[in-house]
Each structure stands twice: as C-alpha cells, then as structure tokens.
C-alpha cells in the first residue's frame, strides 16, 4: 500500500471540503440492484427487476456495470422444472476478488479485521493500546494492516478501510468529534489513515455501523427501519429508516448514555455518573459500572470479561447482576421505542446474547413501560453480531458506503472496470 504525506492529526478538514461517507454520489438504482442480489442471490435478473421495481433493461445495465467492477458474478445457468422455460443465469455477490478492512477503536484496545463483501469475517487481530494518544493508536493500526492482508487475504484486494468507535463521530468530515474516555477531540481519522495506508477511509460511530450491518446482513425485519442500542464501556444508539441512518447537525444523534433509568431511593443511593447525576444509564449499566457493582457483591474481578465469563458459567451473583442490567436497559429500550417507533429495536449487549433470561427480562420491562410497543417478542431483538462486534463494526462502515454507492470513486474498482 502506497504511503501519502501524513497531515496534522489534530487539524480536522472542514465538512464542506470532504465527500460524504454514506450518501450516494449519483441518483442510481445500482445500489438497489446490488442490495437485492445481496439479499436474494443467486437470483435472476428478472427477479431483481421485480424486487427493485426497475425495468428489465435498467437492471441489465446496472448488472453490467457491477459485473465489470467485479462486485457480482454469474452462477451456473438454470432452467425451470423438468427443463421447461428459458434458461437464466443467476447473479450473486462475488466474494473472491475484494475485501474490506475494518478497525474498531475501543477504550482499552483496538481490533483490526478483514471482511468479505457478504459481511463475513475473514480475519481479525485484537491488540491492547500501548498508549491512548490518537497518533500512536492510529499509526499502530496502519502498521498492523499489511501483515493481516498478507496472511489472510488470499490474493483478494482490499477496497477500503472502515473505522468505528464510540461517542461523537462525524462521518462526513471523517473525524472523531469527541471521545471523552480516550481524551480525543477533533481527530482527523480519515485524512490521517488515508495518508498512512493509501486506502479510501470511511469513519463512523460503532452504533451506526452496527445498525447498517443489521440492515445489510442481519435480521430481515431490520430492512425497513431499525433503532439500535449499544451497551458496553460506551453506551450509545442509532436510528435508521429507509436505509438512511440519522446523524444530526452536530453528529450527536444517539447520545443516550445519560438517560435516567433509576428513580426514587434507587437513584438517591446510586453512584454519581461522570455527568454529575446519579441514576443515569452509563452510571448503572456500563462495563466499568458492572465491575464496580460486582465488587459490592463480593466479586472482585479485574475486568468486565471475567464477570461475563462467570455469568456464563451460571454463578448466581453474576447472573443476577446481568439480569438487573437487562431490566435497566429495558427501561431505556422502552424510551427509544416510544421515541422512534422503529420496525424493530436491536439491543447489542453481551448478557442477552449469552443468557436467555436476560432477553426475557428486557422484553418484560419494555412490555411494562412502553406506551406503543404491544409485541416485544417481535419488536426487540438481540444483535446479530453480539459475539463479533469489534470485528464487524469497522468493516461495516466501509461496506455500507460501498452498497450505498457501488459506482462511486473506489480506486480499485475503477481500475478493474
């Protein structure tokens, strides 16, 4: 990968000077055609026309462009039952030519991954931070990428690098606006990593990335619209409708960490949050809060991961802590359901992924508190990628941009066509 001059990491570009990370650059049905092939492939062109509402001639033209770029391929020719009917050549996503690289930046570590065009993880590499300064973290990510590609790409070309993290991220400017736990403000991630890797770089919050991953590769129920609540060291949310994820004019949409979830005596006795108020979501259910609550129960554990492992092994005190967490998350979930009225709400939280009673507890709390959700079993889902969040989030940022605009200026694809 060629290196470009590296800019000052703390001089973020102006929004007006940067291309959008997630908006198509031309009004085209090509993205709709590619999405239909992703969802239904191998699929005939005639079926794609029916699914997208485009004319057969238009679908043929879009498919020709996608074939030329190596994003789709033709499968073996088929005919109707007992050989009746005109043969057709089904189309499917081509996973043999290209990969996306992804980077997820957490508070204590970073995860680098490779993902194929169907959203499947090919490889991942997680490393703890040696220091949390942005230049050190991003430089190490860039330095690790060539080795991962050399070892696992199997001759496939990396199209782009997607970067995901928590808190406020501006995908239009390609900057991390504010990540208080890392101490990052105004970090020009796209410009810096493009200079180090030579790749197109897309940047977004991990909650918006996971919402798009759900819509592209997860539950079919999320296609029309989805709200996603992420509960980890960082707590945030995302909301998407008609394939568009809401950002907000200050890139602050989804800042739900300080929603009040404890009330009365429970709030009065609660540990104050960094925001100064007791009883908010972050202070009650974040991973550091869970470790603190475990210690109050006599479970002195070094990390949240140890607590999760203990709950998975059915330790009653650990299970009780996760069930209480699910109840409080259910209160926040009910608020989001009433606020956005999405088709479904996806909750990304490791307890509900590993302990069935936690999902039941969460849904019960939604049933009790939501004014509009009359079917929590259908409307509240566990995340499809709960066990692979870091590896999925970064790659999903780049893949979402590709599926939104497959005819955009992707250098490797332009060369191929």
mmCIF file of C-alpha atoms in Angstrom:
data_model
loop_
_atom_site.group_PDB
_atom_site.id
_atom_site.type_symbol
_atom_site.label_atom_id
_atom_site.label_comp_id
_atom_site.label_asym_id
_atom_site.label_seq_id
_atom_site.Cartn_x
_atom_site.Cartn_y
_atom_site.Cartn_z
ATOM 1 C CA UNK A 1 0.000 0.000 0.000
ATOM 2 C CA UNK A 2 1.440 3.370 -1.034
ATOM 3 C CA UNK A 3 2.061 5.975 1.638
ATOM 4 C CA UNK A 4 0.895 9.563 1.272
ATOM 5 C CA UNK A 5 2.037 12.608 3.235
ATOM 6 C CA UNK A 6 0.607 12.419 6.747
ATOM 7 C CA UNK A 7 -1.301 15.538 7.864
ATOM 8 C CA UNK A 8 -1.531 17.023 11.319
ATOM 9 C CA UNK A 9 -3.856 14.640 13.131
ATOM 10 C CA UNK A 10 -5.469 17.447 15.133
ATOM 11 C CA UNK A 11 -6.325 19.616 12.133
ATOM 12 C CA UNK A 12 -9.655 18.166 11.011
ATOM 13 C CA UNK A 13 -10.773 19.095 7.494
ATOM 14 C CA UNK A 14 -13.820 21.263 7.037
ATOM 15 C CA UNK A 15 -17.031 19.384 6.316
ATOM 16 C CA UNK A 16 -17.514 21.295 3.088
ATOM 17 C CA UNK A 17 -14.174 20.009 1.816
ATOM 18 C CA UNK A 18 -14.863 16.330 2.480
ATOM 19 C CA UNK A 19 -17.033 13.875 0.484
ATOM 20 C CA UNK A 20 -19.900 12.169 2.261
ATOM 21 C CA UNK A 21 -19.121 8.755 3.695
ATOM 22 C CA UNK A 22 -22.576 7.327 3.337
ATOM 23 C CA UNK A 23 -24.590 9.209 0.710
ATOM 24 C CA UNK A 24 -24.694 8.088 -2.921
ATOM 25 C CA UNK A 25 -22.909 10.449 -5.267
ATOM 26 C CA UNK A 26 -25.402 9.894 -8.078
ATOM 27 C CA UNK A 27 -29.115 9.078 -8.184
ATOM 28 C CA UNK A 28 -28.848 5.499 -9.443
ATOM 29 C CA UNK A 29 -30.586 2.175 -8.999
ATOM 30 C CA UNK A 30 -27.263 0.348 -8.962
ATOM 31 C CA UNK A 31 -27.188 0.255 -5.176
ATOM 32 C CA UNK A 32 -30.724 -1.132 -5.094
ATOM 33 C CA UNK A 33 -29.754 -3.841 -7.586
ATOM 34 C CA UNK A 34 -26.646 -4.760 -5.581
ATOM 35 C CA UNK A 35 -28.701 -4.884 -2.382
ATOM 36 C CA UNK A 36 -31.293 -7.177 -3.980
ATOM 37 C CA UNK A 37 -28.541 -9.542 -5.122
ATOM 38 C CA UNK A 38 -27.031 -9.479 -1.616
ATOM 39 C CA UNK A 39 -30.383 -10.360 -0.043
ATOM 40 C CA UNK A 40 -31.618 -12.917 -2.573
ATOM 41 C CA UNK A 41 -28.682 -14.194 -4.624
ATOM 42 C CA UNK A 42 -28.183 -16.319 -6.561
ATOM 43 C CA UNK A 43 -31.068 -14.528 -8.274
ATOM 44 C CA UNK A 44 -32.197 -13.987 -11.858
ATOM 45 C CA UNK A 45 -32.192 -10.530 -13.439
ATOM 46 C CA UNK A 46 -35.956 -10.769 -13.921
ATOM 47 C CA UNK A 47 -36.403 -11.354 -10.190
ATOM 48 C CA UNK A 48 -34.132 -8.399 -9.400
ATOM 49 C CA UNK A 49 -36.353 -6.233 -11.609
ATOM 50 C CA UNK A 50 -39.435 -7.382 -9.694
ATOM 51 C CA UNK A 51 -37.784 -6.848 -6.312
ATOM 52 C CA UNK A 52 -36.492 -3.345 -7.088
ATOM 53 C CA UNK A 53 -39.314 -2.076 -9.308
ATOM 54 C CA UNK A 54 -36.799 -1.222 -12.032
ATOM 55 C CA UNK A 55 -37.325 -2.102 -15.682
ATOM 56 C CA UNK A 56 -35.608 -5.259 -17.014
ATOM 57 C CA UNK A 57 -33.497 -3.120 -19.363
ATOM 58 C CA UNK A 58 -32.393 -0.895 -16.492
ATOM 59 C CA UNK A 59 -31.493 -3.908 -14.345
ATOM 60 C CA UNK A 60 -29.468 -5.366 -17.207
ATOM 61 C CA UNK A 61 -27.495 -2.122 -17.474
ATOM 62 C CA UNK A 62 -26.831 -1.914 -13.745
ATOM 63 C CA UNK A 63 -25.755 -5.557 -13.632
ATOM 64 C CA UNK A 64 -23.324 -4.991 -16.497
ATOM 65 C CA UNK A 65 -21.631 -2.243 -14.504
ATOM 66 C CA UNK A 66 -21.484 -4.366 -11.358
ATOM 67 C CA UNK A 67 -20.059 -7.306 -13.312
ATOM 68 C CA UNK A 68 -17.426 -5.066 -14.869
ATOM 69 C CA UNK A 69 -16.356 -3.898 -11.415
ATOM 70 C CA UNK A 70 -16.171 -7.440 -10.071
ATOM 71 C CA UNK A 71 -18.791 -6.900 -7.369
ATOM 72 C CA UNK A 72 -21.119 -9.629 -8.660
ATOM 73 C CA UNK A 73 -20.674 -12.784 -10.701
ATOM 74 C CA UNK A 74 -22.815 -15.085 -12.792
ATOM 75 C CA UNK A 75 -23.662 -18.527 -11.413
ATOM 76 C CA UNK A 76 -24.348 -21.689 -13.374
ATOM 77 C CA UNK A 77 -27.204 -21.417 -15.876
ATOM 78 C CA UNK A 78 -30.524 -22.877 -14.689
ATOM 79 C CA UNK A 79 -33.887 -23.718 -16.267
ATOM 80 C CA UNK A 80 -37.408 -24.199 -14.986
ATOM 81 C CA UNK A 81 -38.842 -27.503 -13.661
ATOM 82 C CA UNK A 82 -38.017 -30.545 -15.849
ATOM 83 C CA UNK A 83 -36.040 -28.306 -18.184
ATOM 84 C CA UNK A 84 -39.031 -26.145 -19.107
ATOM 85 C CA UNK A 85 -38.725 -22.424 -19.709
ATOM 86 C CA UNK A 86 -35.938 -20.202 -20.974
ATOM 87 C CA UNK A 87 -32.593 -20.748 -19.177
ATOM 88 C CA UNK A 88 -31.410 -17.883 -16.988
ATOM 89 C CA UNK A 89 -28.085 -17.032 -15.419
ATOM 90 C CA UNK A 90 -28.414 -16.179 -11.717
ATOM 91 C CA UNK A 91 -26.334 -13.430 -10.166
ATOM 92 C CA UNK A 92 -24.628 -13.429 -6.768
ATOM 93 C CA UNK A 93 -22.174 -11.311 -4.795
ATOM 94 C CA UNK A 94 -18.590 -12.055 -5.822
ATOM 95 C CA UNK A 95 -16.620 -12.718 -2.641
ATOM 96 C CA UNK A 96 -13.483 -13.922 -4.432
ATOM 97 C CA UNK A 97 -11.962 -10.617 -5.538
ATOM 98 C CA UNK A 98 -12.274 -7.981 -2.850
ATOM 99 C CA UNK A 99 -12.237 -7.477 0.905
ATOM 100 C CA UNK A 100 -12.904 -4.584 3.247
ATOM 101 C CA UNK A 101 -10.599 -3.784 6.138
ATOM 102 C CA UNK A 102 -12.119 -2.646 9.406
ATOM 103 C CA UNK A 103 -10.769 -1.046 12.557
ATOM 104 C CA UNK A 104 -12.669 -0.727 15.828
ATOM 105 C CA UNK A 105 -11.166 1.553 18.460
ATOM 106 C CA UNK A 106 -12.296 0.705 21.983
ATOM 107 C CA UNK A 107 -11.173 2.327 25.229
ATOM 108 C CA UNK A 108 -8.584 -0.316 26.100
ATOM 109 C CA UNK A 109 -7.804 -1.993 22.777
ATOM 110 C CA UNK A 110 -8.269 -1.899 19.022
ATOM 111 C CA UNK A 111 -9.440 -4.611 16.647
ATOM 112 C CA UNK A 112 -8.379 -4.875 13.024
ATOM 113 C CA UNK A 113 -10.391 -7.138 10.715
ATOM 114 C CA UNK A 114 -10.922 -8.243 7.138
ATOM 115 C CA UNK A 115 -14.471 -8.798 5.853
ATOM 116 C CA UNK A 116 -15.749 -10.153 2.537
ATOM 117 C CA UNK A 117 -18.486 -8.447 0.521
ATOM 118 C CA UNK A 118 -21.181 -10.545 2.195
ATOM 119 C CA UNK A 119 -20.157 -9.251 5.620
ATOM 120 C CA UNK A 120 -18.370 -12.406 6.746
ATOM 121 C CA UNK A 121 -15.291 -12.009 8.934
ATOM 122 C CA UNK A 122 -12.194 -13.412 7.226
ATOM 123 C CA UNK A 123 -9.648 -12.499 9.913
ATOM 124 C CA UNK A 124 -9.284 -10.313 12.981
ATOM 125 C CA UNK A 125 -6.481 -9.105 15.199
ATOM 126 C CA UNK A 126 -7.125 -7.510 18.596
ATOM 127 C CA UNK A 127 -4.343 -5.692 20.422
ATOM 128 C CA UNK A 128 -4.307 -3.650 23.660
ATOM 129 C CA UNK A 129 -3.366 0.005 23.408
ATOM 130 C CA UNK A 130 0.220 0.790 24.342
ATOM 131 C CA UNK A 131 -0.851 4.387 24.755
ATOM 132 C CA UNK A 132 -4.121 6.131 24.002
ATOM 133 C CA UNK A 133 -2.867 9.152 22.060
ATOM 134 C CA UNK A 134 -4.562 9.287 18.635
ATOM 135 C CA UNK A 135 -1.348 9.334 16.635
ATOM 136 C CA UNK A 136 0.007 6.254 18.412
ATOM 137 C CA UNK A 137 -3.253 4.286 18.178
ATOM 138 C CA UNK A 138 -3.884 5.095 14.515
ATOM 139 C CA UNK A 139 -0.268 4.588 13.466
ATOM 140 C CA UNK A 140 -0.226 1.137 15.061
ATOM 141 C CA UNK A 141 -3.469 0.220 13.290
ATOM 142 C CA UNK A 142 -1.993 1.209 9.950
ATOM 143 C CA UNK A 143 1.227 -0.691 10.673
ATOM 144 C CA UNK A 144 -0.671 -3.896 11.528
ATOM 145 C CA UNK A 145 -2.796 -3.912 8.373
ATOM 146 C CA UNK A 146 -0.236 -5.111 5.756
ATOM 147 C CA UNK A 147 0.596 -8.216 7.794
ATOM 148 C CA UNK A 148 -3.089 -9.104 8.224
ATOM 149 C CA UNK A 149 -3.686 -8.690 4.488
ATOM 150 C CA UNK A 150 -0.593 -10.697 3.548
ATOM 151 C CA UNK A 151 -1.594 -13.560 5.857
ATOM 152 C CA UNK A 152 -5.329 -13.786 5.206
ATOM 153 C CA UNK A 153 -6.411 -12.004 2.014
ATOM 154 C CA UNK A 154 -5.589 -14.980 -0.236
ATOM 155 C CA UNK A 155 -4.975 -12.752 -3.238
ATOM 156 C CA UNK A 156 -8.028 -10.571 -2.764
ATOM 157 C CA UNK A 157 -7.714 -6.789 -2.987
ATOM 158 C CA UNK A 158 -8.657 -4.553 -0.053
ATOM 159 C CA UNK A 159 -11.038 -1.873 -1.332
ATOM 160 C CA UNK A 160 -11.155 0.446 1.675
ATOM 161 C CA UNK A 161 -10.702 0.776 5.419
ATOM 162 C CA UNK A 162 -13.653 1.443 7.719
ATOM 163 C CA UNK A 163 -13.098 2.843 11.215
ATOM 164 C CA UNK A 164 -15.648 2.678 14.026
ATOM 165 C CA UNK A 165 -15.596 3.906 17.608
ATOM 166 C CA UNK A 166 -17.953 5.201 20.271
ATOM 167 C CA UNK A 167 -19.268 8.665 21.195
ATOM 168 C CA UNK A 168 -19.463 11.505 18.650
ATOM 169 C CA UNK A 169 -18.131 10.711 15.191
ATOM 170 C CA UNK A 170 -18.691 12.820 12.062
ATOM 171 C CA UNK A 171 -18.683 10.513 9.017
ATOM 172 C CA UNK A 172 -18.988 13.418 6.591
ATOM 173 C CA UNK A 173 -15.757 15.084 7.730
ATOM 174 C CA UNK A 174 -14.152 11.767 8.711
ATOM 175 C CA UNK A 175 -13.377 12.935 12.238
ATOM 176 C CA UNK A 176 -13.827 11.754 15.794
ATOM 177 C CA UNK A 177 -15.505 14.829 17.215
ATOM 178 C CA UNK A 178 -15.303 13.841 20.875
ATOM 179 C CA UNK A 179 -14.372 10.622 22.674
ATOM 180 C CA UNK A 180 -14.025 11.632 26.330
ATOM 181 C CA UNK A 181 -12.864 8.234 27.584
ATOM 182 C CA UNK A 182 -9.936 8.282 25.162
ATOM 183 C CA UNK A 183 -9.459 12.027 25.505
ATOM 184 C CA UNK A 184 -9.787 12.563 21.732
ATOM 185 C CA UNK A 185 -11.300 15.732 20.267
ATOM 186 C CA UNK A 186 -11.337 16.768 16.615
ATOM 187 C CA UNK A 187 -9.172 13.890 15.392
ATOM 188 C CA UNK A 188 -8.913 13.778 11.582
ATOM 189 C CA UNK A 189 -9.040 9.989 11.300
ATOM 190 C CA UNK A 190 -9.879 9.732 7.609
ATOM 191 C CA UNK A 191 -7.169 12.095 6.445
ATOM 192 C CA UNK A 192 -4.539 10.621 8.746
ATOM 193 C CA UNK A 193 -5.190 6.954 7.903
ATOM 194 C CA UNK A 194 -5.544 7.640 4.186
ATOM 195 C CA UNK A 195 -2.071 9.141 4.332
ATOM 196 C CA UNK A 196 -0.672 6.095 6.114
ATOM 197 C CA UNK A 197 -2.408 3.342 4.146
ATOM 198 C CA UNK A 198 -3.192 4.771 0.717
ATOM 199 C CA UNK A 199 -6.726 3.374 1.050
ATOM 200 C CA UNK A 200 -10.060 5.189 0.968
ATOM 201 C CA UNK A 201 -11.101 5.521 4.620
ATOM 202 C CA UNK A 202 -14.668 5.744 5.974
ATOM 203 C CA UNK A 203 -15.330 6.686 9.614
ATOM 204 C CA UNK A 204 -18.473 6.364 11.734
ATOM 205 C CA UNK A 205 -19.767 5.538 15.197
ATOM 206 C CA UNK A 206 -19.962 1.873 16.127
ATOM 207 C CA UNK A 207 -23.706 2.079 16.824
ATOM 208 C CA UNK A 208 -24.450 3.477 13.343
ATOM 209 C CA UNK A 209 -22.069 0.913 11.837
ATOM 210 C CA UNK A 210 -23.857 -1.956 13.589
ATOM 211 C CA UNK A 211 -27.259 -0.595 12.565
ATOM 212 C CA UNK A 212 -26.158 -0.685 8.919
ATOM 213 C CA UNK A 213 -24.637 -4.152 9.402
ATOM 214 C CA UNK A 214 -28.020 -5.352 10.685
ATOM 215 C CA UNK A 215 -29.775 -3.885 7.661
ATOM 216 C CA UNK A 216 -27.274 -5.314 5.196
ATOM 217 C CA UNK A 217 -26.506 -8.728 6.680
ATOM 218 C CA UNK A 218 -28.662 -9.259 9.774
ATOM 219 C CA UNK A 219 -32.325 -9.815 10.523
ATOM 220 C CA UNK A 220 -34.672 -9.220 7.565
ATOM 221 C CA UNK A 221 -37.019 -7.336 9.925
ATOM 222 C CA UNK A 222 -34.468 -4.503 10.134
ATOM 223 C CA UNK A 223 -34.541 -3.653 6.408
ATOM 224 C CA UNK A 224 -37.302 -1.025 6.589
ATOM 225 C CA UNK A 225 -36.143 0.694 9.763
ATOM 226 C CA UNK A 226 -34.223 -0.077 12.926
ATOM 227 C CA UNK A 227 -33.153 1.512 16.180
ATOM 228 C CA UNK A 228 -30.042 0.032 17.773
ATOM 229 C CA UNK A 229 -28.936 0.374 21.397
ATOM 230 C CA UNK A 230 -25.309 -0.461 22.148
ATOM 231 C CA UNK A 231 -24.350 -1.230 25.769
ATOM 232 C CA UNK A 232 -20.662 -1.618 26.573
ATOM 233 C CA UNK A 233 -17.933 0.574 28.010
ATOM 234 C CA UNK A 234 -19.550 3.229 25.833
ATOM 235 C CA UNK A 235 -23.333 3.405 25.565
ATOM 236 C CA UNK A 236 -24.958 4.912 22.504
ATOM 237 C CA UNK A 237 -27.694 4.346 19.938
ATOM 238 C CA UNK A 238 -28.524 4.720 16.258
ATOM 239 C CA UNK A 239 -31.713 5.090 14.256
ATOM 240 C CA UNK A 240 -32.211 4.248 10.589
ATOM 241 C CA UNK A 241 -35.206 4.491 8.307
ATOM 242 C CA UNK A 242 -35.420 3.656 4.599
ATOM 243 C CA UNK A 243 -31.727 2.786 4.631
ATOM 244 C CA UNK A 244 -30.627 6.187 5.923
ATOM 245 C CA UNK A 245 -29.034 6.475 9.365
ATOM 246 C CA UNK A 246 -29.823 9.717 11.179
ATOM 247 C CA UNK A 247 -26.720 11.749 12.034
ATOM 248 C CA UNK A 248 -27.819 15.149 13.310
ATOM 249 C CA UNK A 249 -26.262 18.553 12.526
ATOM 250 C CA UNK A 250 -23.627 18.126 15.260
ATOM 251 C CA UNK A 251 -23.049 14.388 14.656
ATOM 252 C CA UNK A 252 -24.604 13.815 18.064
ATOM 253 C CA UNK A 253 -27.596 11.610 17.262
ATOM 254 C CA UNK A 254 -27.701 8.557 19.525
ATOM 255 C CA UNK A 255 -26.157 10.142 22.634
ATOM 256 C CA UNK A 256 -28.267 8.215 25.147
ATOM 257 C CA UNK A 257 -25.672 7.377 27.796
ATOM 258 C CA UNK A 258 -27.188 9.708 30.371
ATOM 259 C CA UNK A 259 -30.847 8.788 30.088
ATOM 260 C CA UNK A 260 -32.290 8.435 33.620
ATOM 261 C CA UNK A 261 -33.095 4.799 34.421
ATOM 262 C CA UNK A 262 -33.050 4.752 38.232
ATOM 263 C CA UNK A 263 -35.619 6.685 40.241
ATOM 264 C CA UNK A 264 -36.561 7.462 43.844
ATOM 265 C CA UNK A 265 -34.471 5.828 46.543
ATOM 266 C CA UNK A 266 -32.545 3.784 43.997
ATOM 267 C CA UNK A 267 -31.378 6.966 42.275
ATOM 268 C CA UNK A 268 -30.506 8.632 45.589
ATOM 269 C CA UNK A 269 -28.326 5.663 46.552
ATOM 270 C CA UNK A 270 -26.725 5.320 43.128
ATOM 271 C CA UNK A 271 -23.123 6.149 42.315
ATOM 272 C CA UNK A 272 -22.855 9.592 40.667
ATOM 273 C CA UNK A 273 -22.009 9.472 36.979
ATOM 274 C CA UNK A 274 -19.264 11.431 35.238
ATOM 275 C CA UNK A 275 -22.087 13.741 34.135
ATOM 276 C CA UNK A 276 -22.680 14.594 37.793
ATOM 277 C CA UNK A 277 -26.117 12.986 38.068
ATOM 278 C CA UNK A 278 -26.867 9.656 39.747
ATOM 279 C CA UNK A 279 -29.092 7.013 38.239
ATOM 280 C CA UNK A 280 -28.297 7.530 34.559
ATOM 281 C CA UNK A 281 -27.782 4.700 32.094
ATOM 282 C CA UNK A 282 -23.984 4.963 31.928
ATOM 283 C CA UNK A 283 -23.580 5.040 35.699
ATOM 284 C CA UNK A 284 -25.794 1.969 36.138
ATOM 285 C CA UNK A 285 -25.022 -0.420 33.265
ATOM 286 C CA UNK A 286 -21.714 0.461 31.573
ATOM 287 C CA UNK A 287 -18.939 -2.119 31.831
ATOM 288 C CA UNK A 288 -16.994 -0.173 34.492
ATOM 289 C CA UNK A 289 -20.221 0.176 36.482
ATOM 290 C CA UNK A 290 -20.810 -3.575 36.273
ATOM 291 C CA UNK A 291 -17.312 -4.302 37.631
ATOM 292 C CA UNK A 292 -17.955 -1.846 40.470
ATOM 293 C CA UNK A 293 -21.340 -3.421 41.287
ATOM 294 C CA UNK A 294 -19.765 -6.884 41.225
ATOM 295 C CA UNK A 295 -17.208 -5.783 43.818
ATOM 296 C CA UNK A 296 -20.054 -4.613 46.033
ATOM 297 C CA UNK A 297 -21.392 -8.180 45.827
ATOM 298 C CA UNK A 298 -18.032 -9.630 46.837
ATOM 299 C CA UNK A 299 -16.965 -10.479 43.277
ATOM 300 C CA UNK A 300 -13.592 -8.787 42.912
ATOM 301 C CA UNK A 301 -12.800 -9.241 39.236
ATOM 302 C CA UNK A 302 -10.187 -7.456 37.129
ATOM 303 C CA UNK A 303 -12.330 -6.902 34.032
ATOM 304 C CA UNK A 304 -15.865 -6.984 32.716
ATOM 305 C CA UNK A 305 -14.903 -10.002 30.605
ATOM 306 C CA UNK A 306 -14.215 -12.005 33.736
ATOM 307 C CA UNK A 307 -17.650 -11.078 35.076
ATOM 308 C CA UNK A 308 -19.305 -12.127 31.825
ATOM 309 C CA UNK A 309 -17.476 -15.462 31.882
ATOM 310 C CA UNK A 310 -18.624 -16.004 35.462
ATOM 311 C CA UNK A 311 -22.239 -15.315 34.497
ATOM 312 C CA UNK A 312 -21.945 -17.661 31.513
ATOM 313 C CA UNK A 313 -20.739 -20.340 33.972
ATOM 314 C CA UNK A 314 -24.010 -19.691 35.888
ATOM 315 C CA UNK A 315 -22.572 -18.082 39.023
ATOM 316 C CA UNK A 316 -25.795 -16.859 40.721
ATOM 317 C CA UNK A 317 -24.415 -13.467 41.802
ATOM 318 C CA UNK A 318 -23.033 -12.714 38.343
ATOM 319 C CA UNK A 319 -26.254 -13.844 36.645
ATOM 320 C CA UNK A 320 -28.275 -11.613 38.996
ATOM 321 C CA UNK A 321 -26.132 -8.620 38.048
ATOM 322 C CA UNK A 322 -26.729 -9.201 34.343
ATOM 323 C CA UNK A 323 -30.454 -9.682 34.876
ATOM 324 C CA UNK A 324 -30.592 -6.371 36.746
ATOM 325 C CA UNK A 325 -28.638 -4.795 33.896
ATOM 326 C CA UNK A 326 -31.168 -6.173 31.389
ATOM 327 C CA UNK A 327 -34.020 -4.646 33.380
ATOM 328 C CA UNK A 328 -32.428 -1.203 33.358
ATOM 329 C CA UNK A 329 -31.541 -1.483 29.664
ATOM 330 C CA UNK A 330 -35.194 -2.425 29.102
ATOM 331 C CA UNK A 331 -36.230 0.929 30.561
ATOM 332 C CA UNK A 332 -34.018 2.738 28.057
ATOM 333 C CA UNK A 333 -35.261 0.469 25.287
ATOM 334 C CA UNK A 334 -38.874 1.388 26.077
ATOM 335 C CA UNK A 335 -37.997 5.083 25.790
ATOM 336 C CA UNK A 336 -36.334 4.547 22.394
ATOM 337 C CA UNK A 337 -39.282 2.520 21.113
ATOM 338 C CA UNK A 338 -41.712 5.258 22.115
ATOM 339 C CA UNK A 339 -39.486 7.994 20.706
ATOM 340 C CA UNK A 340 -38.673 6.461 17.303
ATOM 341 C CA UNK A 341 -41.358 3.778 16.778
ATOM 342 C CA UNK A 342 -38.974 1.671 14.652
ATOM 343 C CA UNK A 343 -39.847 -1.587 12.954
ATOM 344 C CA UNK A 344 -37.527 -3.289 15.438
ATOM 345 C CA UNK A 345 -35.138 -2.315 18.207
ATOM 346 C CA UNK A 346 -31.857 -4.251 18.232
ATOM 347 C CA UNK A 347 -30.020 -4.387 21.555
ATOM 348 C CA UNK A 348 -26.294 -5.152 21.448
ATOM 349 C CA UNK A 349 -25.394 -6.290 24.951
ATOM 350 C CA UNK A 350 -23.414 -9.450 25.750
ATOM 351 C CA UNK A 351 -25.675 -10.606 28.592
ATOM 352 C CA UNK A 352 -28.702 -11.015 26.355
ATOM 353 C CA UNK A 353 -26.542 -12.815 23.801
ATOM 354 C CA UNK A 354 -25.390 -15.432 26.341
ATOM 355 C CA UNK A 355 -28.127 -15.606 28.990
ATOM 356 C CA UNK A 356 -31.641 -16.272 27.628
ATOM 357 C CA UNK A 357 -33.306 -14.949 30.763
ATOM 358 C CA UNK A 358 -31.731 -11.534 30.192
ATOM 359 C CA UNK A 359 -33.539 -11.050 26.882
ATOM 360 C CA UNK A 360 -36.778 -12.166 28.527
ATOM 361 C CA UNK A 361 -36.224 -9.689 31.378
ATOM 362 C CA UNK A 362 -35.519 -6.873 28.942
ATOM 363 C CA UNK A 363 -38.655 -7.591 26.915
ATOM 364 C CA UNK A 364 -40.739 -7.800 30.086
ATOM 365 C CA UNK A 365 -39.554 -4.341 31.101
ATOM 366 C CA UNK A 366 -40.406 -2.996 27.646
ATOM 367 C CA UNK A 367 -43.883 -4.518 27.886
ATOM 368 C CA UNK A 368 -44.379 -2.814 31.242
ATOM 369 C CA UNK A 369 -43.075 0.628 30.285
ATOM 370 C CA UNK A 370 -43.592 1.255 26.563
ATOM 371 C CA UNK A 371 -46.749 3.086 25.552
ATOM 372 C CA UNK A 372 -46.716 1.877 21.942
ATOM 373 C CA UNK A 373 -44.884 -1.462 21.769
ATOM 374 C CA UNK A 374 -47.520 -4.176 22.066
ATOM 375 C CA UNK A 375 -45.314 -7.090 20.939
ATOM 376 C CA UNK A 376 -41.821 -7.020 22.493
ATOM 377 C CA UNK A 377 -41.122 -10.567 21.292
ATOM 378 C CA UNK A 378 -41.232 -9.292 17.722
ATOM 379 C CA UNK A 379 -40.035 -5.728 18.207
ATOM 380 C CA UNK A 380 -36.991 -6.247 20.473
ATOM 381 C CA UNK A 381 -34.159 -8.377 19.116
ATOM 382 C CA UNK A 382 -30.685 -9.322 20.250
ATOM 383 C CA UNK A 383 -27.928 -8.102 17.917
ATOM 384 C CA UNK A 384 -26.939 -10.446 15.102
ATOM 385 C CA UNK A 385 -23.239 -9.738 15.694
ATOM 386 C CA UNK A 386 -23.116 -9.586 19.504
ATOM 387 C CA UNK A 387 -20.161 -12.002 19.662
ATOM 388 C CA UNK A 388 -18.186 -10.212 16.938
ATOM 389 C CA UNK A 389 -18.954 -6.520 17.484
ATOM 390 C CA UNK A 390 -15.398 -5.129 17.112
ATOM 391 C CA UNK A 391 -14.592 -7.204 14.032
ATOM 392 C CA UNK A 392 -17.930 -6.357 12.398
ATOM 393 C CA UNK A 393 -18.261 -2.650 13.153
ATOM 394 C CA UNK A 394 -15.250 -1.266 11.291
ATOM 395 C CA UNK A 395 -15.740 -3.324 8.145
ATOM 396 C CA UNK A 396 -19.457 -2.498 8.148
ATOM 397 C CA UNK A 397 -18.646 1.216 7.913
ATOM 398 C CA UNK A 398 -16.834 0.665 4.621
ATOM 399 C CA UNK A 399 -19.292 -1.922 3.289
ATOM 400 C CA UNK A 400 -22.261 0.362 3.974
ATOM 401 C CA UNK A 401 -20.600 3.065 1.867
ATOM 402 C CA UNK A 402 -19.943 0.577 -0.935
ATOM 403 C CA UNK A 403 -23.518 -0.746 -1.020
ATOM 404 C CA UNK A 404 -24.867 2.815 -0.936
ATOM 405 C CA UNK A 405 -22.714 3.896 -3.879
ATOM 406 C CA UNK A 406 -21.110 0.981 -5.771
ATOM 407 C CA UNK A 407 -20.332 3.209 -8.764
ATOM 408 C CA UNK A 408 -18.522 5.807 -6.673
ATOM 409 C CA UNK A 409 -14.809 6.572 -6.941
ATOM 410 C CA UNK A 410 -13.459 3.360 -5.412
ATOM 411 C CA UNK A 411 -9.918 3.313 -6.873
ATOM 412 C CA UNK A 412 -9.510 -0.478 -7.027
ATOM 413 C CA UNK A 413 -12.908 -0.892 -8.718
ATOM 414 C CA UNK A 414 -12.246 1.929 -11.174
ATOM 415 C CA UNK A 415 -9.028 0.207 -12.230
ATOM 416 C CA UNK A 416 -10.855 -3.135 -12.577
ATOM 417 C CA UNK A 417 -13.565 -1.718 -14.835
#
